[in-house]
């Protein structure tokens, strides 16, 4: 599973951030490692320098071999909350998608 972490200019995409979220993705999606080819994470601070409620955005894009990419988005007060919410949504969608694939 290839993992790519992207940030906008308002969120510092340092090595620590990349290592932390890459490890979280590996752990959370390990049970699907043989099915997922790529995961992309996009972090964005929608209010830039201004503070605001739910202004951090996390988009997760997961690619399963021979399928269209699956994308979910979540907003939160912090990058961590946005990521956690997006991961919950993604696991739900992936489980549903894989269930449908097994039925065919």
JSON list of N, CA and C in Angstrom, two decimals, residues 26-103:
[
{"chain": "A", "resi": 26, "resn": "UNK", "atom": "N", "xyz": [-1.53, 2.86, 7.99]},
{"chain": "A", "resi": 26, "resn": "UNK", "atom": "CA", "xyz": [-1.08, 1.45, 7.94]},
{"chain": "A", "resi": 26, "resn": "UNK", "atom": "C", "xyz": [-1.80, 0.62, 8.98]},
{"chain": "A", "resi": 27, "resn": "UNK", "atom": "N", "xyz": [-1.91, 1.15, 10.19]},
{"chain": "A", "resi": 27, "resn": "UNK", "atom": "CA", "xyz": [-2.55, 0.42, 11.28]},
{"chain": "A", "resi": 27, "resn": "UNK", "atom": "C", "xyz": [-4.06, 0.25, 11.05]},
{"chain": "A", "resi": 28, "resn": "UNK", "atom": "N", "xyz": [-4.72, 1.33, 10.69]},
{"chain": "A", "resi": 28, "resn": "UNK", "atom": "CA", "xyz": [-6.18, 1.31, 10.52]},
{"chain": "A", "resi": 28, "resn": "UNK", "atom": "C", "xyz": [-6.63, 0.46, 9.34]},
{"chain": "A", "resi": 29, "resn": "UNK", "atom": "N", "xyz": [-5.83, 0.42, 8.27]},
{"chain": "A", "resi": 29, "resn": "UNK", "atom": "CA", "xyz": [-6.24, -0.28, 7.05]},
{"chain": "A", "resi": 29, "resn": "UNK", "atom": "C", "xyz": [-5.43, -1.54, 6.78]},
{"chain": "A", "resi": 30, "resn": "UNK", "atom": "N", "xyz": [-4.70, -2.01, 7.78]},
{"chain": "A", "resi": 30, "resn": "UNK", "atom": "CA", "xyz": [-3.85, -3.20, 7.61]},
{"chain": "A", "resi": 30, "resn": "UNK", "atom": "C", "xyz": [-4.65, -4.41, 7.14]},
{"chain": "A", "resi": 31, "resn": "UNK", "atom": "N", "xyz": [-5.87, -4.52, 7.62]},
{"chain": "A", "resi": 31, "resn": "UNK", "atom": "CA", "xyz": [-6.70, -5.68, 7.25]},
{"chain": "A", "resi": 31, "resn": "UNK", "atom": "C", "xyz": [-7.09, -5.67, 5.76]},
{"chain": "A", "resi": 32, "resn": "UNK", "atom": "N", "xyz": [-6.86, -4.55, 5.08]},
{"chain": "A", "resi": 32, "resn": "UNK", "atom": "CA", "xyz": [-7.17, -4.44, 3.65]},
{"chain": "A", "resi": 32, "resn": "UNK", "atom": "C", "xyz": [-5.92, -4.25, 2.80]},
{"chain": "A", "resi": 33, "resn": "UNK", "atom": "N", "xyz": [-4.76, -4.49, 3.39]},
{"chain": "A", "resi": 33, "resn": "UNK", "atom": "CA", "xyz": [-3.48, -4.23, 2.74]},
{"chain": "A", "resi": 33, "resn": "UNK", "atom": "C", "xyz": [-3.36, -4.91, 1.38]},
{"chain": "A", "resi": 34, "resn": "UNK", "atom": "N", "xyz": [-3.92, -6.10, 1.24]},
{"chain": "A", "resi": 34, "resn": "UNK", "atom": "CA", "xyz": [-3.82, -6.82, -0.02]},
{"chain": "A", "resi": 34, "resn": "UNK", "atom": "C", "xyz": [-4.77, -6.29, -1.10]},
{"chain": "A", "resi": 35, "resn": "UNK", "atom": "N", "xyz": [-5.72, -5.45, -0.72]},
{"chain": "A", "resi": 35, "resn": "UNK", "atom": "CA", "xyz": [-6.69, -4.91, -1.68]},
{"chain": "A", "resi": 35, "resn": "UNK", "atom": "C", "xyz": [-6.40, -3.45, -2.07]},
{"chain": "A", "resi": 36, "resn": "UNK", "atom": "N", "xyz": [-5.84, -2.68, -1.15]},
{"chain": "A", "resi": 36, "resn": "UNK", "atom": "CA", "xyz": [-5.59, -1.26, -1.39]},
{"chain": "A", "resi": 36, "resn": "UNK", "atom": "C", "xyz": [-4.23, -1.07, -2.05]},
{"chain": "A", "resi": 37, "resn": "UNK", "atom": "N", "xyz": [-4.22, -0.31, -3.14]},
{"chain": "A", "resi": 37, "resn": "UNK", "atom": "CA", "xyz": [-2.96, -0.03, -3.83]},
{"chain": "A", "resi": 37, "resn": "UNK", "atom": "C", "xyz": [-2.36, 1.30, -3.41]},
{"chain": "A", "resi": 38, "resn": "UNK", "atom": "N", "xyz": [-3.23, 2.27, -3.10]},
{"chain": "A", "resi": 38, "resn": "UNK", "atom": "CA", "xyz": [-2.73, 3.62, -2.80]},
{"chain": "A", "resi": 38, "resn": "UNK", "atom": "C", "xyz": [-3.70, 4.36, -1.91]},
{"chain": "A", "resi": 39, "resn": "UNK", "atom": "N", "xyz": [-3.15, 5.18, -1.00]},
{"chain": "A", "resi": 39, "resn": "UNK", "atom": "CA", "xyz": [-3.95, 6.06, -0.16]},
{"chain": "A", "resi": 39, "resn": "UNK", "atom": "C", "xyz": [-3.34, 7.45, -0.26]},
{"chain": "A", "resi": 40, "resn": "UNK", "atom": "N", "xyz": [-4.18, 8.43, -0.55]},
{"chain": "A", "resi": 40, "resn": "UNK", "atom": "CA", "xyz": [-3.73, 9.83, -0.55]},
{"chain": "A", "resi": 40, "resn": "UNK", "atom": "C", "xyz": [-4.51, 10.59, 0.50]},
{"chain": "A", "resi": 41, "resn": "UNK", "atom": "N", "xyz": [-3.80, 11.41, 1.26]},
{"chain": "A", "resi": 41, "resn": "UNK", "atom": "CA", "xyz": [-4.40, 12.25, 2.28]},
{"chain": "A", "resi": 41, "resn": "UNK", "atom": "C", "xyz": [-4.13, 13.69, 1.91]},
{"chain": "A", "resi": 42, "resn": "UNK", "atom": "N", "xyz": [-5.16, 14.52, 1.97]},
{"chain": "A", "resi": 42, "resn": "UNK", "atom": "CA", "xyz": [-5.02, 15.95, 1.69]},
{"chain": "A", "resi": 42, "resn": "UNK", "atom": "C", "xyz": [-5.52, 16.72, 2.90]},
{"chain": "A", "resi": 43, "resn": "UNK", "atom": "N", "xyz": [-4.61, 17.47, 3.53]},
{"chain": "A", "resi": 43, "resn": "UNK", "atom": "CA", "xyz": [-4.97, 18.33, 4.65]},
{"chain": "A", "resi": 43, "resn": "UNK", "atom": "C", "xyz": [-5.03, 19.77, 4.17]},
{"chain": "A", "resi": 44, "resn": "UNK", "atom": "N", "xyz": [-6.06, 20.48, 4.64]},
{"chain": "A", "resi": 44, "resn": "UNK", "atom": "CA", "xyz": [-6.21, 21.88, 4.24]},
{"chain": "A", "resi": 44, "resn": "UNK", "atom": "C", "xyz": [-6.76, 22.69, 5.41]},
{"chain": "A", "resi": 45, "resn": "UNK", "atom": "N", "xyz": [-6.23, 23.88, 5.58]},
{"chain": "A", "resi": 45, "resn": "UNK", "atom": "CA", "xyz": [-6.76, 24.84, 6.55]},
{"chain": "A", "resi": 45, "resn": "UNK", "atom": "C", "xyz": [-7.56, 25.86, 5.75]},
{"chain": "A", "resi": 46, "resn": "UNK", "atom": "N", "xyz": [-8.87, 25.76, 5.81]},
{"chain": "A", "resi": 46, "resn": "UNK", "atom": "CA", "xyz": [-9.72, 26.56, 4.94]},
{"chain": "A", "resi": 46, "resn": "UNK", "atom": "C", "xyz": [-9.81, 28.04, 5.33]},
{"chain": "A", "resi": 47, "resn": "UNK", "atom": "N", "xyz": [-9.44, 28.37, 6.57]},
{"chain": "A", "resi": 47, "resn": "UNK", "atom": "CA", "xyz": [-9.48, 29.78, 7.00]},
{"chain": "A", "resi": 47, "resn": "UNK", "atom": "C", "xyz": [-8.10, 30.41, 7.05]},
{"chain": "A", "resi": 48, "resn": "UNK", "atom": "N", "xyz": [-7.10, 29.71, 6.57]},
{"chain": "A", "resi": 48, "resn": "UNK", "atom": "CA", "xyz": [-5.74, 30.21, 6.54]},
{"chain": "A", "resi": 48, "resn": "UNK", "atom": "C", "xyz": [-5.27, 30.61, 7.93]},
{"chain": "A", "resi": 49, "resn": "UNK", "atom": "N", "xyz": [-4.88, 31.85, 8.12]},
{"chain": "A", "resi": 49, "resn": "UNK", "atom": "CA", "xyz": [-4.34, 32.32, 9.41]},
{"chain": "A", "resi": 49, "resn": "UNK", "atom": "C", "xyz": [-5.43, 32.58, 10.45]},
{"chain": "A", "resi": 50, "resn": "UNK", "atom": "N", "xyz": [-6.66, 32.74, 10.01]},
{"chain": "A", "resi": 50, "resn": "UNK", "atom": "CA", "xyz": [-7.76, 33.01, 10.95]},
{"chain": "A", "resi": 50, "resn": "UNK", "atom": "C", "xyz": [-8.19, 31.71, 11.62]},
{"chain": "A", "resi": 51, "resn": "UNK", "atom": "N", "xyz": [-8.60, 31.83, 12.88]},
{"chain": "A", "resi": 51, "resn": "UNK", "atom": "CA", "xyz": [-9.12, 30.64, 13.54]},
{"chain": "A", "resi": 51, "resn": "UNK", "atom": "C", "xyz": [-10.61, 30.53, 13.23]},
{"chain": "A", "resi": 52, "resn": "UNK", "atom": "N", "xyz": [-11.10, 29.34, 13.33]},
{"chain": "A", "resi": 52, "resn": "UNK", "atom": "CA", "xyz": [-12.51, 29.13, 13.06]},
{"chain": "A", "resi": 52, "resn": "UNK", "atom": "C", "xyz": [-12.92, 27.73, 13.43]},
{"chain": "A", "resi": 53, "resn": "UNK", "atom": "N", "xyz": [-14.20, 27.56, 13.62]},
{"chain": "A", "resi": 53, "resn": "UNK", "atom": "CA", "xyz": [-14.71, 26.24, 13.99]},
{"chain": "A", "resi": 53, "resn": "UNK", "atom": "C", "xyz": [-14.75, 25.35, 12.75]},
{"chain": "A", "resi": 54, "resn": "UNK", "atom": "N", "xyz": [-14.23, 24.14, 12.90]},
{"chain": "A", "resi": 54, "resn": "UNK", "atom": "CA", "xyz": [-14.22, 23.15, 11.83]},
{"chain": "A", "resi": 54, "resn": "UNK", "atom": "C", "xyz": [-13.57, 23.67, 10.54]},
{"chain": "A", "resi": 55, "resn": "UNK", "atom": "N", "xyz": [-12.46, 24.40, 10.67]},
{"chain": "A", "resi": 55, "resn": "UNK", "atom": "CA", "xyz": [-11.81, 24.96, 9.49]},
{"chain": "A", "resi": 55, "resn": "UNK", "atom": "C", "xyz": [-10.70, 24.07, 8.93]},
{"chain": "A", "resi": 56, "resn": "UNK", "atom": "N", "xyz": [-10.41, 22.95, 9.60]},
{"chain": "A", "resi": 56, "resn": "UNK", "atom": "CA", "xyz": [-9.42, 22.01, 9.08]},
{"chain": "A", "resi": 56, "resn": "UNK", "atom": "C", "xyz": [-10.16, 20.93, 8.29]},
{"chain": "A", "resi": 57, "resn": "UNK", "atom": "N", "xyz": [-9.62, 20.60, 7.14]},
{"chain": "A", "resi": 57, "resn": "UNK", "atom": "CA", "xyz": [-10.28, 19.65, 6.25]},
{"chain": "A", "resi": 57, "resn": "UNK", "atom": "C", "xyz": [-9.32, 18.51, 5.94]},
{"chain": "A", "resi": 58, "resn": "UNK", "atom": "N", "xyz": [-9.83, 17.29, 5.99]},
{"chain": "A", "resi": 58, "resn": "UNK", "atom": "CA", "xyz": [-9.05, 16.13, 5.60]},
{"chain": "A", "resi": 58, "resn": "UNK", "atom": "C", "xyz": [-9.84, 15.36, 4.55]},
{"chain": "A", "resi": 59, "resn": "UNK", "atom": "N", "xyz": [-9.20, 15.15, 3.42]},
{"chain": "A", "resi": 59, "resn": "UNK", "atom": "CA", "xyz": [-9.79, 14.31, 2.37]},
{"chain": "A", "resi": 59, "resn": "UNK", "atom": "C", "xyz": [-8.92, 13.07, 2.25]},
{"chain": "A", "resi": 60, "resn": "UNK", "atom": "N", "xyz": [-9.57, 11.91, 2.26]},
{"chain": "A", "resi": 60, "resn": "UNK", "atom": "CA", "xyz": [-8.87, 10.64, 2.07]},
{"chain": "A", "resi": 60, "resn": "UNK", "atom": "C", "xyz": [-9.32, 10.05, 0.75]},
{"chain": "A", "resi": 61, "resn": "UNK", "atom": "N", "xyz": [-8.36, 9.63, -0.05]},
{"chain": "A", "resi": 61, "resn": "UNK", "atom": "CA", "xyz": [-8.64, 8.96, -1.31]},
{"chain": "A", "resi": 61, "resn": "UNK", "atom": "C", "xyz": [-7.98, 7.60, -1.28]},
{"chain": "A", "resi": 62, "resn": "UNK", "atom": "N", "xyz": [-8.77, 6.56, -1.42]},
{"chain": "A", "resi": 62, "resn": "UNK", "atom": "CA", "xyz": [-8.25, 5.19, -1.40]},
{"chain": "A", "resi": 62, "resn": "UNK", "atom": "C", "xyz": [-8.51, 4.55, -2.76]},
{"chain": "A", "resi": 63, "resn": "UNK", "atom": "N", "xyz": [-7.47, 3.90, -3.26]},
{"chain": "A", "resi": 63, "resn": "UNK", "atom": "CA", "xyz": [-7.59, 3.20, -4.54]},
{"chain": "A", "resi": 63, "resn": "UNK", "atom": "C", "xyz": [-7.50, 1.70, -4.31]},
{"chain": "A", "resi": 64, "resn": "UNK", "atom": "N", "xyz": [-8.51, 1.01, -4.79]},
{"chain": "A", "resi": 64, "resn": "UNK", "atom": "CA", "xyz": [-8.54, -0.45, -4.77]},
{"chain": "A", "resi": 64, "resn": "UNK", "atom": "C", "xyz": [-8.31, -0.89, -6.21]},
{"chain": "A", "resi": 65, "resn": "UNK", "atom": "N", "xyz": [-7.50, -1.91, -6.38]},
{"chain": "A", "resi": 65, "resn": "UNK", "atom": "CA", "xyz": [-7.17, -2.38, -7.73]},
{"chain": "A", "resi": 65, "resn": "UNK", "atom": "C", "xyz": [-8.42, -2.58, -8.57]},
{"chain": "A", "resi": 66, "resn": "UNK", "atom": "N", "xyz": [-8.39, -2.06, -9.78]},
{"chain": "A", "resi": 66, "resn": "UNK", "atom": "CA", "xyz": [-9.46, -2.20, -10.78]},
{"chain": "A", "resi": 66, "resn": "UNK", "atom": "C", "xyz": [-10.79, -1.57, -10.37]},
{"chain": "A", "resi": 67, "resn": "UNK", "atom": "N", "xyz": [-10.73, -0.61, -9.47]},
{"chain": "A", "resi": 67, "resn": "UNK", "atom": "CA", "xyz": [-11.94, 0.12, -9.03]},
{"chain": "A", "resi": 67, "resn": "UNK", "atom": "C", "xyz": [-11.68, 1.62, -9.10]},
{"chain": "A", "resi": 68, "resn": "UNK", "atom": "N", "xyz": [-12.77, 2.37, -9.16]},
{"chain": "A", "resi": 68, "resn": "UNK", "atom": "CA", "xyz": [-12.65, 3.83, -9.09]},
{"chain": "A", "resi": 68, "resn": "UNK", "atom": "C", "xyz": [-12.18, 4.23, -7.70]},
{"chain": "A", "resi": 69, "resn": "UNK", "atom": "N", "xyz": [-11.44, 5.34, -7.58]},
{"chain": "A", "resi": 69, "resn": "UNK", "atom": "CA", "xyz": [-11.00, 5.80, -6.25]},
{"chain": "A", "resi": 69, "resn": "UNK", "atom": "C", "xyz": [-12.21, 6.11, -5.36]},
{"chain": "A", "resi": 70, "resn": "UNK", "atom": "N", "xyz": [-12.05, 5.86, -4.08]},
{"chain": "A", "resi": 70, "resn": "UNK", "atom": "CA", "xyz": [-13.07, 6.19, -3.09]},
{"chain": "A", "resi": 70, "resn": "UNK", "atom": "C", "xyz": [-12.57, 7.40, -2.31]},
{"chain": "A", "resi": 71, "resn": "UNK", "atom": "N", "xyz": [-13.39, 8.44, -2.22]},
{"chain": "A", "resi": 71, "resn": "UNK", "atom": "CA", "xyz": [-12.97, 9.67, -1.55]},
{"chain": "A", "resi": 71, "resn": "UNK", "atom": "C", "xyz": [-13.98, 10.05, -0.48]},
{"chain": "A", "resi": 72, "resn": "UNK", "atom": "N", "xyz": [-13.46, 10.41, 0.70]},
{"chain": "A", "resi": 72, "resn": "UNK", "atom": "CA", "xyz": [-14.30, 10.94, 1.78]},
{"chain": "A", "resi": 72, "resn": "UNK", "atom": "C", "xyz": [-13.63, 12.20, 2.30]},
{"chain": "A", "resi": 73, "resn": "UNK", "atom": "N", "xyz": [-14.43, 13.08, 2.86]},
{"chain": "A", "resi": 73, "resn": "UNK", "atom": "CA", "xyz": [-13.94, 14.35, 3.41]},
{"chain": "A", "resi": 73, "resn": "UNK", "atom": "C", "xyz": [-14.56, 14.59, 4.77]},
{"chain": "A", "resi": 74, "resn": "UNK", "atom": "N", "xyz": [-13.77, 15.16, 5.66]},
{"chain": "A", "resi": 74, "resn": "UNK", "atom": "CA", "xyz": [-14.26, 15.49, 7.00]},
{"chain": "A", "resi": 74, "resn": "UNK", "atom": "C", "xyz": [-13.63, 16.81, 7.44]},
{"chain": "A", "resi": 75, "resn": "UNK", "atom": "N", "xyz": [-14.41, 17.61, 8.15]},
{"chain": "A", "resi": 75, "resn": "UNK", "atom": "CA", "xyz": [-13.93, 18.86, 8.73]},
{"chain": "A", "resi": 75, "resn": "UNK", "atom": "C", "xyz": [-13.82, 18.70, 10.24]},
{"chain": "A", "resi": 76, "resn": "UNK", "atom": "N", "xyz": [-12.89, 19.44, 10.84]},
{"chain": "A", "resi": 76, "resn": "UNK", "atom": "CA", "xyz": [-12.73, 19.41, 12.29]},
{"chain": "A", "resi": 76, "resn": "UNK", "atom": "C", "xyz": [-12.03, 20.65, 12.79]},
{"chain": "A", "resi": 77, "resn": "UNK", "atom": "N", "xyz": [-12.04, 20.82, 14.11]},
{"chain": "A", "resi": 77, "resn": "UNK", "atom": "CA", "xyz": [-11.35, 21.96, 14.72]},
{"chain": "A", "resi": 77, "resn": "UNK", "atom": "C", "xyz": [-9.84, 21.82, 14.61]},
{"chain": "A", "resi": 78, "resn": "UNK", "atom": "N", "xyz": [-9.36, 20.57, 14.52]},
{"chain": "A", "resi": 78, "resn": "UNK", "atom": "CA", "xyz": [-7.93, 20.30, 14.39]},
{"chain": "A", "resi": 78, "resn": "UNK", "atom": "C", "xyz": [-7.72, 19.32, 13.24]},
{"chain": "A", "resi": 79, "resn": "UNK", "atom": "N", "xyz": [-6.49, 19.25, 12.79]},
{"chain": "A", "resi": 79, "resn": "UNK", "atom": "CA", "xyz": [-6.12, 18.29, 11.75]},
{"chain": "A", "resi": 79, "resn": "UNK", "atom": "C", "xyz": [-6.41, 16.87, 12.24]},
{"chain": "A", "resi": 80, "resn": "UNK", "atom": "N", "xyz": [-6.09, 16.62, 13.51]},
{"chain": "A", "resi": 80, "resn": "UNK", "atom": "CA", "xyz": [-6.29, 15.29, 14.08]},
{"chain": "A", "resi": 80, "resn": "UNK", "atom": "C", "xyz": [-7.76, 14.88, 14.06]},
{"chain": "A", "resi": 81, "resn": "UNK", "atom": "N", "xyz": [-8.64, 15.79, 14.47]},
{"chain": "A", "resi": 81, "resn": "UNK", "atom": "CA", "xyz": [-10.07, 15.48, 14.49]},
{"chain": "A", "resi": 81, "resn": "UNK", "atom": "C", "xyz": [-10.60, 15.26, 13.08]},
{"chain": "A", "resi": 82, "resn": "UNK", "atom": "N", "xyz": [-10.15, 16.07, 12.14]},
{"chain": "A", "resi": 82, "resn": "UNK", "atom": "CA", "xyz": [-10.58, 15.91, 10.75]},
{"chain": "A", "resi": 82, "resn": "UNK", "atom": "C", "xyz": [-10.11, 14.56, 10.20]},
{"chain": "A", "resi": 83, "resn": "UNK", "atom": "N", "xyz": [-8.86, 14.18, 10.51]},
{"chain": "A", "resi": 83, "resn": "UNK", "atom": "CA", "xyz": [-8.33, 12.91, 10.05]},
{"chain": "A", "resi": 83, "resn": "UNK", "atom": "C", "xyz": [-9.11, 11.74, 10.65]},
{"chain": "A", "resi": 84, "resn": "UNK", "atom": "N", "xyz": [-9.34, 11.79, 11.95]},
{"chain": "A", "resi": 84, "resn": "UNK", "atom": "CA", "xyz": [-10.05, 10.71, 12.63]},
{"chain": "A", "resi": 84, "resn": "UNK", "atom": "C", "xyz": [-11.45, 10.52, 12.06]},
{"chain": "A", "resi": 85, "resn": "UNK", "atom": "N", "xyz": [-12.16, 11.62, 11.84]},
{"chain": "A", "resi": 85, "resn": "UNK", "atom": "CA", "xyz": [-13.50, 11.54, 11.26]},
{"chain": "A", "resi": 85, "resn": "UNK", "atom": "C", "xyz": [-13.47, 10.99, 9.85]},
{"chain": "A", "resi": 86, "resn": "UNK", "atom": "N", "xyz": [-12.49, 11.41, 9.06]},
{"chain": "A", "resi": 86, "resn": "UNK", "atom": "CA", "xyz": [-12.38, 10.92, 7.69]},
{"chain": "A", "resi": 86, "resn": "UNK", "atom": "C", "xyz": [-12.05, 9.42, 7.68]},
{"chain": "A", "resi": 87, "resn": "UNK", "atom": "N", "xyz": [-11.22, 8.98, 8.62]},
{"chain": "A", "resi": 87, "resn": "UNK", "atom": "CA", "xyz": [-10.86, 7.57, 8.67]},
{"chain": "A", "resi": 87, "resn": "UNK", "atom": "C", "xyz": [-12.07, 6.70, 9.04]},
{"chain": "A", "resi": 88, "resn": "UNK", "atom": "N", "xyz": [-12.89, 7.18, 9.97]},
{"chain": "A", "resi": 88, "resn": "UNK", "atom": "CA", "xyz": [-14.11, 6.45, 10.34]},
{"chain": "A", "resi": 88, "resn": "UNK", "atom": "C", "xyz": [-15.02, 6.30, 9.12]},
{"chain": "A", "resi": 89, "resn": "UNK", "atom": "N", "xyz": [-15.21, 7.42, 8.40]},
{"chain": "A", "resi": 89, "resn": "UNK", "atom": "CA", "xyz": [-16.05, 7.37, 7.19]},
{"chain": "A", "resi": 89, "resn": "UNK", "atom": "C", "xyz": [-15.47, 6.42, 6.15]},
{"chain": "A", "resi": 90, "resn": "UNK", "atom": "N", "xyz": [-14.14, 6.49, 5.95]},
{"chain": "A", "resi": 90, "resn": "UNK", "atom": "CA", "xyz": [-13.50, 5.67, 4.92]},
{"chain": "A", "resi": 90, "resn": "UNK", "atom": "C", "xyz": [-13.64, 4.19, 5.24]},
{"chain": "A", "resi": 91, "resn": "UNK", "atom": "N", "xyz": [-13.42, 3.80, 6.48]},
{"chain": "A", "resi": 91, "resn": "UNK", "atom": "CA", "xyz": [-13.54, 2.40, 6.85]},
{"chain": "A", "resi": 91, "resn": "UNK", "atom": "C", "xyz": [-14.97, 1.90, 6.61]},
{"chain": "A", "resi": 92, "resn": "UNK", "atom": "N", "xyz": [-15.95, 2.73, 6.89]},
{"chain": "A", "resi": 92, "resn": "UNK", "atom": "CA", "xyz": [-17.34, 2.36, 6.67]},
{"chain": "A", "resi": 92, "resn": "UNK", "atom": "C", "xyz": [-17.61, 2.15, 5.18]},
{"chain": "A", "resi": 93, "resn": "UNK", "atom": "N", "xyz": [-17.13, 3.07, 4.35]},
{"chain": "A", "resi": 93, "resn": "UNK", "atom": "CA", "xyz": [-17.34, 2.98, 2.90]},
{"chain": "A", "resi": 93, "resn": "UNK", "atom": "C", "xyz": [-16.57, 1.78, 2.33]},
{"chain": "A", "resi": 94, "resn": "UNK", "atom": "N", "xyz": [-15.34, 1.58, 2.77]},
{"chain": "A", "resi": 94, "resn": "UNK", "atom": "CA", "xyz": [-14.55, 0.45, 2.27]},
{"chain": "A", "resi": 94, "resn": "UNK", "atom": "C", "xyz": [-15.20, -0.88, 2.62]},
{"chain": "A", "resi": 95, "resn": "UNK", "atom": "N", "xyz": [-15.66, -1.01, 3.85]},
{"chain": "A", "resi": 95, "resn": "UNK", "atom": "CA", "xyz": [-16.31, -2.26, 4.25]},
{"chain": "A", "resi": 95, "resn": "UNK", "atom": "C", "xyz": [-17.55, -2.53, 3.42]},
{"chain": "A", "resi": 96, "resn": "UNK", "atom": "N", "xyz": [-18.33, -1.49, 3.17]},
{"chain": "A", "resi": 96, "resn": "UNK", "atom": "CA", "xyz": [-19.53, -1.62, 2.35]},
{"chain": "A", "resi": 96, "resn": "UNK", "atom": "C", "xyz": [-19.17, -1.98, 0.91]},
{"chain": "A", "resi": 97, "resn": "UNK", "atom": "N", "xyz": [-18.18, -1.33, 0.36]},
{"chain": "A", "resi": 97, "resn": "UNK", "atom": "CA", "xyz": [-17.75, -1.58, -1.01]},
{"chain": "A", "resi": 97, "resn": "UNK", "atom": "C", "xyz": [-17.23, -3.00, -1.17]},
{"chain": "A", "resi": 98, "resn": "UNK", "atom": "N", "xyz": [-16.42, -3.44, -0.24]},
{"chain": "A", "resi": 98, "resn": "UNK", "atom": "CA", "xyz": [-15.86, -4.80, -0.32]},
{"chain": "A", "resi": 98, "resn": "UNK", "atom": "C", "xyz": [-16.93, -5.86, -0.13]},
{"chain": "A", "resi": 99, "resn": "UNK", "atom": "N", "xyz": [-17.90, -5.56, 0.69]},
{"chain": "A", "resi": 99, "resn": "UNK", "atom": "CA", "xyz": [-19.03, -6.47, 0.90]},
{"chain": "A", "resi": 99, "resn": "UNK", "atom": "C", "xyz": [-19.78, -6.66, -0.43]},
{"chain": "A", "resi": 100, "resn": "UNK", "atom": "N", "xyz": [-20.01, -5.55, -1.13]},
{"chain": "A", "resi": 100, "resn": "UNK", "atom": "CA", "xyz": [-20.70, -5.60, -2.42]},
{"chain": "A", "resi": 100, "resn": "UNK", "atom": "C", "xyz": [-19.89, -6.36, -3.45]},
{"chain": "A", "resi": 101, "resn": "UNK", "atom": "N", "xyz": [-18.57, -6.19, -3.41]},
{"chain": "A", "resi": 101, "resn": "UNK", "atom": "CA", "xyz": [-17.70, -6.89, -4.36]},
{"chain": "A", "resi": 101, "resn": "UNK", "atom": "C", "xyz": [-17.77, -8.40, -4.15]},
{"chain": "A", "resi": 102, "resn": "UNK", "atom": "N", "xyz": [-17.88, -8.84, -2.91]},
{"chain": "A", "resi": 102, "resn": "UNK", "atom": "CA", "xyz": [-17.96, -10.27, -2.60]},
{"chain": "A", "resi": 102, "resn": "UNK", "atom": "C", "xyz": [-19.30, -10.87, -3.00]},
{"chain": "A", "resi": 103, "resn": "UNK", "atom": "N", "xyz": [-20.33, -10.06, -3.06]},
{"chain": "A", "resi": 103, "resn": "UNK", "atom": "CA", "xyz": [-21.66, -10.56, -3.43]},
{"chain": "A", "resi": 103, "resn": "UNK", "atom": "C", "xyz": [-21.78, -10.83, -4.92]}
]
